[in-house]
Amino acid sequence: MKLSELQNHIKSFDHAPDLPEHYFLKLIEEVGELAEAIRNGKVGQPSLEELKGSVAEELYDVLYYVCALANIYDINLEQTHDLKEVLNKAKYNR
Ligand SMILES: [Mg+2]
């Protein structure tokens, strides 16, 4: 799945343009859960039975709320990636 497809998928059922603070706080909550998963060592690609509380699940949750926030601000993350690549190549000389 492309990032733009993920953004569109999330927007189709979870989009509240008037509540950016809600999505931001959820993002921070998920970052905390990611930290806990890393500390607990639940790494690697889990099976469905192992997914709950794993780094994989919490990384996805973080990505979910990044996409939801991007949707609120009408930001296409794929286009942003292309622009940042230009800036980063110049900044880091790569
Ligand atoms: Mg989570």
mmCIF file of N, CA, C and O and ligand atoms in Angstrom:
data_model
loop_
_atom_site.group_PDB
_atom_site.id
_atom_site.type_symbol
_atom_site.label_atom_id
_atom_site.label_comp_id
_atom_site.label_asym_id
_atom_site.label_seq_id
_atom_site.Cartn_x
_atom_site.Cartn_y
_atom_site.Cartn_z
ATOM 1 N N MET A 1 0.849 -1.195 0.000
ATOM 2 C CA MET A 1 0.000 0.000 0.000
ATOM 3 C C MET A 1 0.883 1.243 0.000
ATOM 4 O O MET A 1 1.835 1.331 0.757
ATOM 5 N N LYS A 2 0.571 2.181 -0.886
ATOM 6 C CA LYS A 2 1.306 3.440 -0.917
ATOM 7 C C LYS A 2 0.857 4.326 0.245
ATOM 8 O O LYS A 2 -0.262 4.194 0.751
ATOM 9 N N LEU A 3 1.723 5.262 0.617
ATOM 10 C CA LEU A 3 1.398 6.153 1.727
ATOM 11 C C LEU A 3 0.143 6.968 1.436
ATOM 12 O O LEU A 3 -0.701 7.176 2.315
ATOM 13 N N SER A 4 0.001 7.420 0.186
ATOM 14 C CA SER A 4 -1.200 8.194 -0.178
ATOM 15 C C SER A 4 -2.455 7.331 -0.060
ATOM 16 O O SER A 4 -3.525 7.816 0.332
ATOM 17 N N GLU A 5 -2.324 6.055 -0.365
ATOM 18 C CA GLU A 5 -3.469 5.146 -0.223
ATOM 19 C C GLU A 5 -3.817 4.965 1.253
ATOM 20 O O GLU A 5 -5.001 4.896 1.606
ATOM 21 N N LEU A 6 -2.801 4.875 2.092
ATOM 22 C CA LEU A 6 -3.061 4.759 3.527
ATOM 23 C C LEU A 6 -3.746 6.023 4.041
ATOM 24 O O LEU A 6 -4.710 5.943 4.808
ATOM 25 N N GLN A 7 -3.259 7.187 3.607
ATOM 26 C CA GLN A 7 -3.909 8.437 4.023
ATOM 27 C C GLN A 7 -5.374 8.450 3.592
ATOM 28 O O GLN A 7 -6.255 8.818 4.377
ATOM 29 N N ASN A 8 -5.639 8.082 2.361
ATOM 30 C CA ASN A 8 -7.023 8.082 1.868
ATOM 31 C C ASN A 8 -7.885 7.073 2.613
ATOM 32 O O ASN A 8 -9.055 7.343 2.924
ATOM 33 N N HIS A 9 -7.303 5.911 2.906
ATOM 34 C CA HIS A 9 -8.031 4.885 3.646
ATOM 35 C C HIS A 9 -8.440 5.423 5.019
ATOM 36 O O HIS A 9 -9.605 5.304 5.424
ATOM 37 N N ILE A 10 -7.498 6.000 5.742
ATOM 38 C CA ILE A 10 -7.792 6.523 7.076
ATOM 39 C C ILE A 10 -8.823 7.640 6.997
ATOM 40 O O ILE A 10 -9.773 7.702 7.781
ATOM 41 N N LYS A 11 -8.665 8.516 5.996
ATOM 42 C CA LYS A 11 -9.597 9.648 5.849
ATOM 43 C C LYS A 11 -11.021 9.174 5.592
ATOM 44 O O LYS A 11 -11.987 9.852 5.967
ATOM 45 N N SER A 12 -11.169 8.003 4.974
ATOM 46 C CA SER A 12 -12.501 7.510 4.615
ATOM 47 C C SER A 12 -13.356 7.172 5.827
ATOM 48 O O SER A 12 -14.591 7.131 5.736
ATOM 49 N N PHE A 13 -12.727 6.922 6.976
ATOM 50 C CA PHE A 13 -13.533 6.562 8.150
ATOM 51 C C PHE A 13 -13.119 7.306 9.420
ATOM 52 O O PHE A 13 -13.804 7.206 10.442
ATOM 53 N N ASP A 14 -12.012 8.057 9.365
ATOM 54 C CA ASP A 14 -11.552 8.763 10.573
ATOM 55 C C ASP A 14 -10.977 10.110 10.158
ATOM 56 O O ASP A 14 -9.779 10.216 9.862
ATOM 57 N N HIS A 15 -11.858 11.111 10.128
ATOM 58 C CA HIS A 15 -11.417 12.437 9.697
ATOM 59 C C HIS A 15 -12.283 13.487 10.395
ATOM 60 O O HIS A 15 -13.477 13.580 10.149
ATOM 61 N N ALA A 16 -11.675 14.233 11.292
ATOM 62 C CA ALA A 16 -12.389 15.282 12.033
ATOM 63 C C ALA A 16 -11.550 16.551 11.950
ATOM 64 O O ALA A 16 -10.706 16.806 12.822
ATOM 65 N N PRO A 17 -11.747 17.353 10.895
ATOM 66 C CA PRO A 17 -10.894 18.518 10.655
ATOM 67 C C PRO A 17 -10.872 19.536 11.794
ATOM 68 O O PRO A 17 -9.915 20.300 11.905
ATOM 69 N N ASP A 18 -11.891 19.515 12.628
ATOM 70 C CA ASP A 18 -11.947 20.479 13.727
ATOM 71 C C ASP A 18 -11.228 19.998 14.989
ATOM 72 O O ASP A 18 -11.232 20.708 16.002
ATOM 73 N N LEU A 19 -10.623 18.812 14.925
ATOM 74 C CA LEU A 19 -10.032 18.246 16.137
ATOM 75 C C LEU A 19 -8.552 17.880 15.977
ATOM 76 O O LEU A 19 -8.133 16.772 16.327
ATOM 77 N N PRO A 20 -7.727 18.805 15.483
ATOM 78 C CA PRO A 20 -6.311 18.453 15.329
ATOM 79 C C PRO A 20 -5.644 18.116 16.660
ATOM 80 O O PRO A 20 -4.763 17.251 16.713
ATOM 81 N N GLU A 21 -6.075 18.774 17.738
ATOM 82 C CA GLU A 21 -5.468 18.495 19.042
ATOM 83 C C GLU A 21 -5.731 17.057 19.473
ATOM 84 O O GLU A 21 -4.885 16.412 20.084
ATOM 85 N N HIS A 22 -6.922 16.558 19.165
ATOM 86 C CA HIS A 22 -7.263 15.171 19.493
ATOM 87 C C HIS A 22 -6.274 14.213 18.837
ATOM 88 O O HIS A 22 -5.731 13.318 19.501
ATOM 89 N N TYR A 23 -6.042 14.397 17.537
ATOM 90 C CA TYR A 23 -5.149 13.493 16.821
ATOM 91 C C TYR A 23 -3.704 13.661 17.295
ATOM 92 O O TYR A 23 -2.959 12.692 17.373
ATOM 93 N N PHE A 24 -3.327 14.882 17.617
ATOM 94 C CA PHE A 24 -1.969 15.097 18.108
ATOM 95 C C PHE A 24 -1.758 14.400 19.452
ATOM 96 O O PHE A 24 -0.736 13.733 19.668
ATOM 97 N N LEU A 25 -2.730 14.526 20.340
ATOM 98 C CA LEU A 25 -2.607 13.859 21.638
ATOM 99 C C LEU A 25 -2.602 12.344 21.476
ATOM 100 O O LEU A 25 -1.875 11.627 22.185
ATOM 101 N N LYS A 26 -3.393 11.815 20.535
ATOM 102 C CA LYS A 26 -3.367 10.375 20.269
ATOM 103 C C LYS A 26 -1.985 9.947 19.737
ATOM 104 O O LYS A 26 -1.484 8.888 20.100
ATOM 105 N N LEU A 27 -1.403 10.809 18.887
ATOM 106 C CA LEU A 27 -0.061 10.515 18.364
ATOM 107 C C LEU A 27 0.942 10.400 19.510
ATOM 108 O O LEU A 27 1.731 9.451 19.568
ATOM 109 N N ILE A 28 0.904 11.356 20.426
ATOM 110 C CA ILE A 28 1.837 11.333 21.557
ATOM 111 C C ILE A 28 1.594 10.108 22.431
ATOM 112 O O ILE A 28 2.535 9.471 22.924
ATOM 113 N N GLU A 29 0.312 9.765 22.634
ATOM 114 C CA GLU A 29 -0.032 8.558 23.396
ATOM 115 C C GLU A 29 0.594 7.322 22.747
ATOM 116 O O GLU A 29 1.168 6.458 23.435
ATOM 117 N N GLU A 30 0.494 7.242 21.422
ATOM 118 C CA GLU A 30 1.039 6.077 20.712
ATOM 119 C C GLU A 30 2.576 6.065 20.740
ATOM 120 O O GLU A 30 3.180 4.993 20.780
ATOM 121 N N VAL A 31 3.192 7.239 20.727
ATOM 122 C CA VAL A 31 4.654 7.301 20.862
ATOM 123 C C VAL A 31 5.056 6.718 22.225
ATOM 124 O O VAL A 31 6.040 5.979 22.328
ATOM 125 N N GLY A 32 4.280 7.027 23.246
ATOM 126 C CA GLY A 32 4.543 6.457 24.570
ATOM 127 C C GLY A 32 4.401 4.938 24.568
ATOM 128 O O GLY A 32 5.213 4.222 25.173
ATOM 129 N N GLU A 33 3.376 4.443 23.885
ATOM 130 C CA GLU A 33 3.192 2.990 23.793
ATOM 131 C C GLU A 33 4.338 2.350 23.007
ATOM 132 O O GLU A 33 4.760 1.223 23.325
ATOM 133 N N LEU A 34 4.840 3.062 22.002
ATOM 134 C CA LEU A 34 5.984 2.560 21.236
ATOM 135 C C LEU A 34 7.214 2.449 22.138
ATOM 136 O O LEU A 34 7.944 1.448 22.094
ATOM 137 N N ALA A 35 7.429 3.463 22.961
ATOM 138 C CA ALA A 35 8.557 3.420 23.898
ATOM 139 C C ALA A 35 8.435 2.215 24.823
ATOM 140 O O ALA A 35 9.421 1.509 25.082
ATOM 141 N N GLU A 36 7.229 1.951 25.312
ATOM 142 C CA GLU A 36 6.999 0.807 26.201
ATOM 143 C C GLU A 36 7.283 -0.513 25.471
ATOM 144 O O GLU A 36 7.913 -1.417 26.035
ATOM 145 N N ALA A 37 6.845 -0.605 24.218
ATOM 146 C CA ALA A 37 7.067 -1.839 23.447
ATOM 147 C C ALA A 37 8.557 -2.065 23.213
ATOM 148 O O ALA A 37 9.042 -3.208 23.293
ATOM 149 N N ILE A 38 9.283 -0.988 22.929
ATOM 150 C CA ILE A 38 10.729 -1.115 22.726
ATOM 151 C C ILE A 38 11.396 -1.566 24.029
ATOM 152 O O ILE A 38 12.232 -2.462 24.040
ATOM 153 N N ARG A 39 10.996 -0.941 25.138
ATOM 154 C CA ARG A 39 11.565 -1.313 26.439
ATOM 155 C C ARG A 39 11.260 -2.772 26.791
ATOM 156 O O ARG A 39 12.058 -3.453 27.429
ATOM 157 N N ASN A 40 10.075 -3.257 26.368
ATOM 158 C CA ASN A 40 9.692 -4.644 26.660
ATOM 159 C C ASN A 40 10.302 -5.633 25.671
ATOM 160 O O ASN A 40 10.130 -6.849 25.835
ATOM 161 N N GLY A 41 10.972 -5.111 24.631
ATOM 162 C CA GLY A 41 11.673 -5.984 23.697
ATOM 163 C C GLY A 41 10.779 -6.765 22.758
ATOM 164 O O GLY A 41 11.171 -7.820 22.250
ATOM 165 N N LYS A 42 9.567 -6.267 22.531
ATOM 166 C CA LYS A 42 8.643 -6.967 21.625
ATOM 167 C C LYS A 42 8.923 -6.545 20.190
ATOM 168 O O LYS A 42 8.150 -5.823 19.560
ATOM 169 N N VAL A 43 10.069 -7.003 19.677
ATOM 170 C CA VAL A 43 10.537 -6.565 18.363
ATOM 171 C C VAL A 43 10.303 -7.648 17.315
ATOM 172 O O VAL A 43 9.841 -8.744 17.617
ATOM 173 N N GLY A 44 10.621 -7.317 16.069
ATOM 174 C CA GLY A 44 10.460 -8.258 14.972
ATOM 175 C C GLY A 44 9.064 -8.214 14.388
ATOM 176 O O GLY A 44 8.200 -7.458 14.852
ATOM 177 N N GLN A 45 8.857 -9.008 13.334
ATOM 178 C CA GLN A 45 7.546 -9.046 12.674
ATOM 179 C C GLN A 45 6.668 -10.067 13.390
ATOM 180 O O GLN A 45 6.916 -11.265 13.305
ATOM 181 N N PRO A 46 5.640 -9.596 14.108
ATOM 182 C CA PRO A 46 4.824 -10.520 14.898
ATOM 183 C C PRO A 46 3.747 -11.203 14.052
ATOM 184 O O PRO A 46 3.354 -10.713 13.002
ATOM 185 N N SER A 47 3.267 -12.323 14.569
ATOM 186 C CA SER A 47 2.071 -12.943 14.016
ATOM 187 C C SER A 47 0.869 -12.167 14.557
ATOM 188 O O SER A 47 1.007 -11.290 15.416
ATOM 189 N N LEU A 48 -0.319 -12.484 14.089
ATOM 190 C CA LEU A 48 -1.527 -11.823 14.587
ATOM 191 C C LEU A 48 -1.656 -12.006 16.097
ATOM 192 O O LEU A 48 -2.021 -11.065 16.814
ATOM 193 N N GLU A 49 -1.307 -13.178 16.573
ATOM 194 C CA GLU A 49 -1.428 -13.466 18.008
ATOM 195 C C GLU A 49 -0.416 -12.665 18.828
ATOM 196 O O GLU A 49 -0.647 -12.379 19.996
ATOM 197 N N GLU A 50 0.711 -12.307 18.195
ATOM 198 C CA GLU A 50 1.785 -11.598 18.904
ATOM 199 C C GLU A 50 1.736 -10.091 18.705
ATOM 200 O O GLU A 50 2.538 -9.360 19.285
ATOM 201 N N LEU A 51 0.788 -9.608 17.884
ATOM 202 C CA LEU A 51 0.796 -8.203 17.467
ATOM 203 C C LEU A 51 0.563 -7.220 18.612
ATOM 204 O O LEU A 51 1.217 -6.189 18.706
ATOM 205 N N LYS A 52 -0.359 -7.558 19.521
ATOM 206 C CA LYS A 52 -0.757 -6.622 20.575
ATOM 207 C C LYS A 52 0.445 -6.227 21.433
ATOM 208 O O LYS A 52 1.128 -7.060 22.010
ATOM 209 N N GLY A 53 0.695 -4.913 21.509
ATOM 210 C CA GLY A 53 1.773 -4.406 22.354
ATOM 211 C C GLY A 53 3.159 -4.533 21.761
ATOM 212 O O GLY A 53 4.146 -4.241 22.436
ATOM 213 N N SER A 54 3.240 -4.950 20.498
ATOM 214 C CA SER A 54 4.556 -5.103 19.863
ATOM 215 C C SER A 54 5.026 -3.772 19.277
ATOM 216 O O SER A 54 4.241 -2.843 19.086
ATOM 217 N N VAL A 55 6.338 -3.702 18.986
ATOM 218 C CA VAL A 55 6.882 -2.523 18.312
ATOM 219 C C VAL A 55 6.169 -2.322 16.975
ATOM 220 O O VAL A 55 5.848 -1.202 16.600
ATOM 221 N N ALA A 56 5.905 -3.412 16.276
ATOM 222 C CA ALA A 56 5.228 -3.315 14.967
ATOM 223 C C ALA A 56 3.866 -2.639 15.108
ATOM 224 O O ALA A 56 3.524 -1.735 14.333
ATOM 225 N N GLU A 57 3.088 -3.053 16.091
ATOM 226 C CA GLU A 57 1.755 -2.467 16.273
ATOM 227 C C GLU A 57 1.865 -0.987 16.618
ATOM 228 O O GLU A 57 1.141 -0.145 16.063
ATOM 229 N N GLU A 58 2.764 -0.664 17.526
ATOM 230 C CA GLU A 58 2.847 0.729 17.979
ATOM 231 C C GLU A 58 3.432 1.632 16.898
ATOM 232 O O GLU A 58 3.034 2.798 16.782
ATOM 233 N N LEU A 59 4.358 1.106 16.089
ATOM 234 C CA LEU A 59 4.847 1.892 14.949
ATOM 235 C C LEU A 59 3.696 2.187 13.981
ATOM 236 O O LEU A 59 3.577 3.298 13.461
ATOM 237 N N TYR A 60 2.872 1.188 13.744
ATOM 238 C CA TYR A 60 1.718 1.411 12.866
ATOM 239 C C TYR A 60 0.780 2.458 13.476
ATOM 240 O O TYR A 60 0.291 3.347 12.762
ATOM 241 N N ASP A 61 0.542 2.369 14.768
ATOM 242 C CA ASP A 61 -0.356 3.332 15.419
ATOM 243 C C ASP A 61 0.192 4.758 15.280
ATOM 244 O O ASP A 61 -0.572 5.703 15.055
ATOM 245 N N VAL A 62 1.513 4.913 15.428
ATOM 246 C CA VAL A 62 2.134 6.236 15.246
ATOM 247 C C VAL A 62 1.922 6.711 13.809
ATOM 248 O O VAL A 62 1.509 7.849 13.571
ATOM 249 N N LEU A 63 2.173 5.813 12.854
ATOM 250 C CA LEU A 63 1.982 6.164 11.443
ATOM 251 C C LEU A 63 0.532 6.551 11.161
ATOM 252 O O LEU A 63 0.270 7.503 10.422
ATOM 253 N N TYR A 64 -0.395 5.833 11.783
ATOM 254 C CA TYR A 64 -1.825 6.110 11.605
ATOM 255 C C TYR A 64 -2.128 7.566 11.977
ATOM 256 O O TYR A 64 -2.783 8.290 11.221
ATOM 257 N N TYR A 65 -1.665 7.991 13.138
ATOM 258 C CA TYR A 65 -1.997 9.350 13.593
ATOM 259 C C TYR A 65 -1.189 10.414 12.856
ATOM 260 O O TYR A 65 -1.650 11.550 12.727
ATOM 261 N N VAL A 66 -0.014 10.075 12.365
ATOM 262 C CA VAL A 66 0.708 10.994 11.482
ATOM 263 C C VAL A 66 -0.127 11.221 10.216
ATOM 264 O O VAL A 66 -0.304 12.358 9.765
ATOM 265 N N CYS A 67 -0.656 10.137 9.671
ATOM 266 C CA CYS A 67 -1.496 10.259 8.466
ATOM 267 C C CYS A 67 -2.776 11.042 8.758
ATOM 268 O O CYS A 67 -3.188 11.890 7.945
ATOM 269 N N ALA A 68 -3.401 10.781 9.888
ATOM 270 C CA ALA A 68 -4.633 11.488 10.237
ATOM 271 C C ALA A 68 -4.377 12.988 10.373
ATOM 272 O O ALA A 68 -5.183 13.811 9.916
ATOM 273 N N LEU A 69 -3.253 13.346 11.000
ATOM 274 C CA LEU A 69 -2.901 14.765 11.128
ATOM 275 C C LEU A 69 -2.594 15.377 9.764
ATOM 276 O O LEU A 69 -3.029 16.499 9.469
ATOM 277 N N ALA A 70 -1.873 14.658 8.930
ATOM 278 C CA ALA A 70 -1.585 15.145 7.577
ATOM 279 C C ALA A 70 -2.887 15.394 6.822
ATOM 280 O O ALA A 70 -3.020 16.403 6.112
ATOM 281 N N ASN A 71 -3.853 14.516 6.991
ATOM 282 C CA ASN A 71 -5.148 14.691 6.320
ATOM 283 C C ASN A 71 -5.844 15.973 6.777
ATOM 284 O O ASN A 71 -6.420 16.693 5.975
ATOM 285 N N ILE A 72 -5.786 16.246 8.062
ATOM 286 C CA ILE A 72 -6.432 17.450 8.589
ATOM 287 C C ILE A 72 -5.834 18.707 7.969
ATOM 288 O O ILE A 72 -6.553 19.646 7.627
ATOM 289 N N TYR A 73 -4.514 18.697 7.796
ATOM 290 C CA TYR A 73 -3.844 19.883 7.258
ATOM 291 C C TYR A 73 -3.672 19.813 5.743
ATOM 292 O O TYR A 73 -2.955 20.630 5.165
ATOM 293 N N ASP A 74 -4.370 18.841 5.111
ATOM 294 C CA ASP A 74 -4.361 18.689 3.656
ATOM 295 C C ASP A 74 -2.939 18.559 3.114
ATOM 296 O O ASP A 74 -2.552 19.199 2.133
ATOM 297 N N ILE A 75 -2.160 17.729 3.803
ATOM 298 C CA ILE A 75 -0.767 17.489 3.429
ATOM 299 C C ILE A 75 -0.643 16.106 2.798
ATOM 300 O O ILE A 75 -1.095 15.108 3.382
ATOM 301 N N ASN A 76 -0.052 16.062 1.613
ATOM 302 C CA ASN A 76 0.243 14.804 0.937
ATOM 303 C C ASN A 76 1.652 14.391 1.352
ATOM 304 O O ASN A 76 2.636 15.028 0.965
ATOM 305 N N LEU A 77 1.757 13.345 2.146
ATOM 306 C CA LEU A 77 3.059 12.950 2.702
ATOM 307 C C LEU A 77 4.017 12.435 1.638
ATOM 308 O O LEU A 77 5.235 12.548 1.799
ATOM 309 N N GLU A 78 3.506 11.898 0.545
ATOM 310 C CA GLU A 78 4.401 11.460 -0.538
ATOM 311 C C GLU A 78 5.057 12.672 -1.196
ATOM 312 O O GLU A 78 6.266 12.659 -1.479
ATOM 313 N N GLN A 79 4.283 13.713 -1.433
ATOM 314 C CA GLN A 79 4.859 14.933 -2.013
ATOM 315 C C GLN A 79 5.833 15.576 -1.035
ATOM 316 O O GLN A 79 6.887 16.087 -1.433
ATOM 317 N N THR A 80 5.489 15.535 0.238
ATOM 318 C CA THR A 80 6.373 16.095 1.255
ATOM 319 C C THR A 80 7.688 15.319 1.298
ATOM 320 O O THR A 80 8.765 15.917 1.446
ATOM 321 N N HIS A 81 7.600 14.008 1.155
ATOM 322 C CA HIS A 81 8.811 13.180 1.097
ATOM 323 C C HIS A 81 9.720 13.640 -0.048
ATOM 324 O O HIS A 81 10.939 13.812 0.158
ATOM 325 N N ASP A 82 9.138 13.840 -1.210
ATOM 326 C CA ASP A 82 9.941 14.262 -2.372
ATOM 327 C C ASP A 82 10.638 15.595 -2.101
ATOM 328 O O ASP A 82 11.819 15.771 -2.433
ATOM 329 N N LEU A 83 9.919 16.534 -1.495
ATOM 330 C CA LEU A 83 10.498 17.845 -1.194
ATOM 331 C C LEU A 83 11.597 17.730 -0.139
ATOM 332 O O LEU A 83 12.665 18.343 -0.259
ATOM 333 N N LYS A 84 11.329 16.925 0.893
ATOM 334 C CA LYS A 84 12.332 16.780 1.959
ATOM 335 C C LYS A 84 13.589 16.080 1.456
ATOM 336 O O LYS A 84 14.696 16.357 1.946
ATOM 337 N N GLU A 85 13.431 15.178 0.505
ATOM 338 C CA GLU A 85 14.601 14.516 -0.069
ATOM 339 C C GLU A 85 15.529 15.539 -0.708
ATOM 340 O O GLU A 85 16.747 15.454 -0.575
ATOM 341 N N VAL A 86 14.958 16.502 -1.398
ATOM 342 C CA VAL A 86 15.768 17.558 -2.017
ATOM 343 C C VAL A 86 16.504 18.337 -0.932
ATOM 344 O O VAL A 86 17.724 18.568 -1.020
ATOM 345 N N LEU A 87 15.768 18.745 0.104
ATOM 346 C CA LEU A 87 16.384 19.515 1.187
ATOM 347 C C LEU A 87 17.444 18.699 1.917
ATOM 348 O O LEU A 87 18.534 19.196 2.234
ATOM 349 N N ASN A 88 17.139 17.432 2.209
ATOM 350 C CA ASN A 88 18.070 16.600 2.969
ATOM 351 C C ASN A 88 19.337 16.276 2.175
ATOM 352 O O ASN A 88 20.422 16.187 2.754
ATOM 353 N N LYS A 89 19.181 16.092 0.869
ATOM 354 C CA LYS A 89 20.367 15.829 0.038
ATOM 355 C C LYS A 89 21.333 17.013 0.104
ATOM 356 O O LYS A 89 22.553 16.822 0.176
ATOM 357 N N ALA A 90 20.784 18.210 0.073
ATOM 358 C CA ALA A 90 21.629 19.404 0.163
ATOM 359 C C ALA A 90 22.202 19.553 1.575
ATOM 360 O O ALA A 90 23.397 19.825 1.736
ATOM 361 N N LYS A 91 21.358 19.340 2.570
ATOM 362 C CA LYS A 91 21.775 19.553 3.962
ATOM 363 C C LYS A 91 22.828 18.545 4.385
ATOM 364 O O LYS A 91 23.792 18.895 5.087
ATOM 365 N N TYR A 92 22.659 17.265 3.987
ATOM 366 C CA TYR A 92 23.562 16.212 4.458
ATOM 367 C C TYR A 92 24.538 15.754 3.390
ATOM 368 O O TYR A 92 25.225 14.753 3.553
ATOM 369 N N ASN A 93 24.549 16.484 2.281
ATOM 370 C CA ASN A 93 25.526 16.227 1.213
ATOM 371 C C ASN A 93 25.507 14.755 0.763
ATOM 372 O O ASN A 93 26.539 14.108 0.671
ATOM 373 N N ARG A 94 24.329 14.234 0.477
ATOM 374 C CA ARG A 94 24.238 12.826 0.041
ATOM 375 C C ARG A 94 23.663 12.702 -1.361
ATOM 376 O O ARG A 94 23.241 13.632 -1.957
HETATM 377 MG MG MG B 1 -1.093 1.572 20.335
#
